[in-house]
Amino acid sequence: MTAVRRKSNTPPVSASPFPYNPGSLLSVNDLSLDELNHILERATALEKQDPLTRDRILIKRRVALLFYEASTRTRTSFELAAKALGADTALVSNLSSSIEKGESLKDTGLNLRALGAEAIILRHSLSGGAWLLEESTRLPVLNAGDGMHEHPTQALLDLRTILAHLVPNSGKSVGKKVGPIAGPETLAGVTVTITGDILHSRVARSNMLLLPRLGAQVLLCGPKELLPEIAVAETPGVRIERDFEAALSRSRVAMMLRIQAERLAGLQLDLDEYKAGYQLTGERLARLAPKAVVMHPGPIIRGLEITGGVADGPQSAILEQVTHGLAIRMAVIERALGAGRTEKRV
Amino acid sequence: MSPTSAIAIKGGHLIDPGTGIDAPKDILLKDGRVAEVAAPGKLKQAAGAQILDAKGLVVAPGLIDIHVHLREPGQGYKETIATGTAAAAAGGFTAVAAMPNTIPVNDSPEITRWMQSPERGASVRVFPIGAATRGSKGETLNDFAALKAAGCVAVTDDGHPILKDSVMRDTLAAASRVGLSVIQHAEDTRMTVGASMNVGPVAFRLGLRGMPVEAESGLVERDIRLVQDLRSDKVHLHVAHTSTSKAIEAVRQARRNGLRVTCEVAPHHFLLTDEHVGHYDTHCKMNPPLRSAADRDAMLEAIMDGVVDAIATDHAPHASHEKEVEFERAPNGITGLETALGLCLAWLHREAKMPLGRVLSLLSAQPAAVLGLRGRGTLAVGSFADVIVFDPNVEWVYRAAEGKSKSRNTPFDGWTMLGKVRWTVSEGRVVYGN
Ligand SMILES: [Zn+2]
């Protein structure tokens, strides 16, 4: 090896052109703290609003749901959210004919646009699908999960769940001033541990990007096969703690992930060993984190990463997450179609 | 213009790394060969020749790209031999070596001859490279003597690395017996299943499976051991599109041990990193993939140090509809023939301060030497009349849409290039003029 490295200029990486459409939500990184607060505020306002006036907000607006992966919770959540605002929805899934016949994502997107879709909600099995669709159609695209990459609305609903438990007064009036719901210090001192199949998890990636921006410390926990060291190479505020019990004892939030058998790609994993090391049991929870909020993006595999008792127990916020999801998705759909802007806080 | 008419290139500054000339010279091309090189105004046999006024310009041997995919036979919608060689001429190349991963695979003298036939309409010389194994399936060796007799200048299963030790050993031995080089696309594909970019923090962030650097270096090291075991100075291994510091170190060590091991590096591997993939830019998807900044710097350093024998583009055209898909579904490869010179002059010569003669050598004399292309890559009297005349100081912006290649899959669209080709002369014919 030559000892001295030459100092030569090298070509810079150009700035990302994404998102092309200001209504898009491709990555949690697309949101400034102001926009994040706006979404959280609107989520609360829409949740409280009378359903009979709420469904005028997007009346007769057209929202397409394009789902290349089976998904019950996310699809239903988006669909109910759009309908709650009065929008017309059209569902296109990978079981429908044109996709099955090999039509490209670009062409499917262009056809939906030609049919009058004003925004597309995309769930895709490959990382980056939402970026391709947005570039091709220039429509507002809401990323409902792309491969192993991101799932921004999940991170937003997770944040809303965490705030509801740990910072219940955020955004409420303090004296005369209404403070922001989420600022850089809002989660200062809060440790969130994400445990399990980090490598294949878009939920983990979005949360790793979002939560540290609000001051949270994120710990990632899991065996090397599911959590390579490079996971934290470029993420400030995120560290690896392989000892699940050590991580748990420091956590205010324990977020558990399922093992994505469909993405393991030949990886061999001893499930008994995994359970011994990383399963969230009632005993562990009582001993190490009796006050922690237990979260899981679903679907849960009872008896694998989490016991049924913990999932159903008093510390579990798993079903609250689902409810928060509906509110968050109403807010991002409203944002995608440019409605609700007049109510933006000055 | 008929190849027999004479061309006198006058008033230029001749740089010929092969003969070491770096001085104002006039040069006369006649009957497809270099007929005379003389001091300015002193050509003796130039009467009646067409004059190319090269005042203020550099005159150099035509460039040679030893790694291109011309896509014919079989994939004329991506590129044809005619369009690919037109792109080559526009980029200053007068000879290209065409990889055998066509459809069908070029594993026969018939296809080799078909590729060289005048009906293909090639602007510059095409040297086919034959498949090492039948159908590039890595099992049964082809008849190397027959491939060579038909015009092949090397053998490779580019894109389908030869993994079996015994097959690679037999390939090296059999090729050496007929005087052919073996080119290996070094990738242990058992380590890159489902991977679409370099392993590392960027791949993790993008949720893409990564190719480890050891998939490349491990196979290079294996191949070098096989060369060593064969104990013959006729065995020649050439490592295609080297992209990792570890592989370069293996080549460096093999050379110290006196083995005939050479390597090439593509412009994108000494200029770009995996960060350039940005948000799934399929124009930054190729194999080997763009690597880390450390590996990119190591490629640049290895070029400066002289470990790298040649710059080769791995010109790999694909239709736009093939690249406008999900990153993991997109085919590997980018075009390169029309950007190589402009990038090398901008980044090796101007930024990294490599002398112009060395840059040109890496693009002409040295690649000719790697594949033993006699009479190419030099302007010595009697050599083929393969010449480029270019202005080394002109900056221009490359627009892929205005290129000669049939495809536009390049990450360098809109980049500022240094050095503009004025004329490309291939075997005595002006094949590109601007
Ligand atoms: Zn290759």
PDB file of N, CA, C and O in Angstrom, chain A residues 6 97 117 129 179 187 225 344:
ATOM      1  N   ARG A   6      -2.783  10.689  -2.732  1.00  0.00           N
ATOM      2  CA  ARG A   6      -2.796  11.922  -3.512  1.00  0.00           C
ATOM      3  C   ARG A   6      -4.060  12.703  -3.206  1.00  0.00           C
ATOM      4  O   ARG A   6      -5.132  12.129  -3.063  1.00  0.00           O
ATOM      5  N   SER A  97     -54.677  -7.379 -13.585  1.00  0.00           N
ATOM      6  CA  SER A  97     -54.120  -7.979 -14.792  1.00  0.00           C
ATOM      7  C   SER A  97     -52.917  -7.272 -15.384  1.00  0.00           C
ATOM      8  O   SER A  97     -51.925  -7.903 -15.718  1.00  0.00           O
ATOM      9  N   ALA A 117     -56.055  10.046 -11.557  1.00  0.00           N
ATOM     10  CA  ALA A 117     -55.523   9.976 -10.198  1.00  0.00           C
ATOM     11  C   ALA A 117     -54.748  11.250  -9.892  1.00  0.00           C
ATOM     12  O   ALA A 117     -53.943  11.708 -10.703  1.00  0.00           O
ATOM     13  N   GLY A 129     -39.029   2.001  -5.232  1.00  0.00           N
ATOM     14  CA  GLY A 129     -40.185   2.042  -6.124  1.00  0.00           C
ATOM     15  C   GLY A 129     -40.883   3.396  -6.131  1.00  0.00           C
ATOM     16  O   GLY A 129     -41.273   3.912  -7.176  1.00  0.00           O
ATOM     17  N   GLY A 179     -46.787  25.882  21.821  1.00  0.00           N
ATOM     18  CA  GLY A 179     -45.465  25.373  21.443  1.00  0.00           C
ATOM     19  C   GLY A 179     -45.589  24.368  20.328  1.00  0.00           C
ATOM     20  O   GLY A 179     -46.672  23.845  20.065  1.00  0.00           O
ATOM     21  N   LEU A 187     -37.706  14.790  22.353  1.00  0.00           N
ATOM     22  CA  LEU A 187     -37.479  13.441  22.887  1.00  0.00           C
ATOM     23  C   LEU A 187     -36.098  13.312  23.537  1.00  0.00           C
ATOM     24  O   LEU A 187     -35.563  12.203  23.651  1.00  0.00           O
ATOM     25  N   GLU A 225     -26.368 -11.193  11.811  1.00  0.00           N
ATOM     26  CA  GLU A 225     -26.974 -11.524  10.509  1.00  0.00           C
ATOM     27  C   GLU A 225     -28.108 -10.577  10.162  1.00  0.00           C
ATOM     28  O   GLU A 225     -28.401 -10.346   8.992  1.00  0.00           O
ATOM     29  N   LYS A 344     -52.501  26.245   8.029  1.00  0.00           N
ATOM     30  CA  LYS A 344     -51.136  26.087   8.478  1.00  0.00           C
ATOM     31  C   LYS A 344     -50.762  27.176   9.486  1.00  0.00           C
ATOM     32  O   LYS A 344     -51.053  28.340   9.303  1.00  0.00           O
TER      33      LYS A 344
END
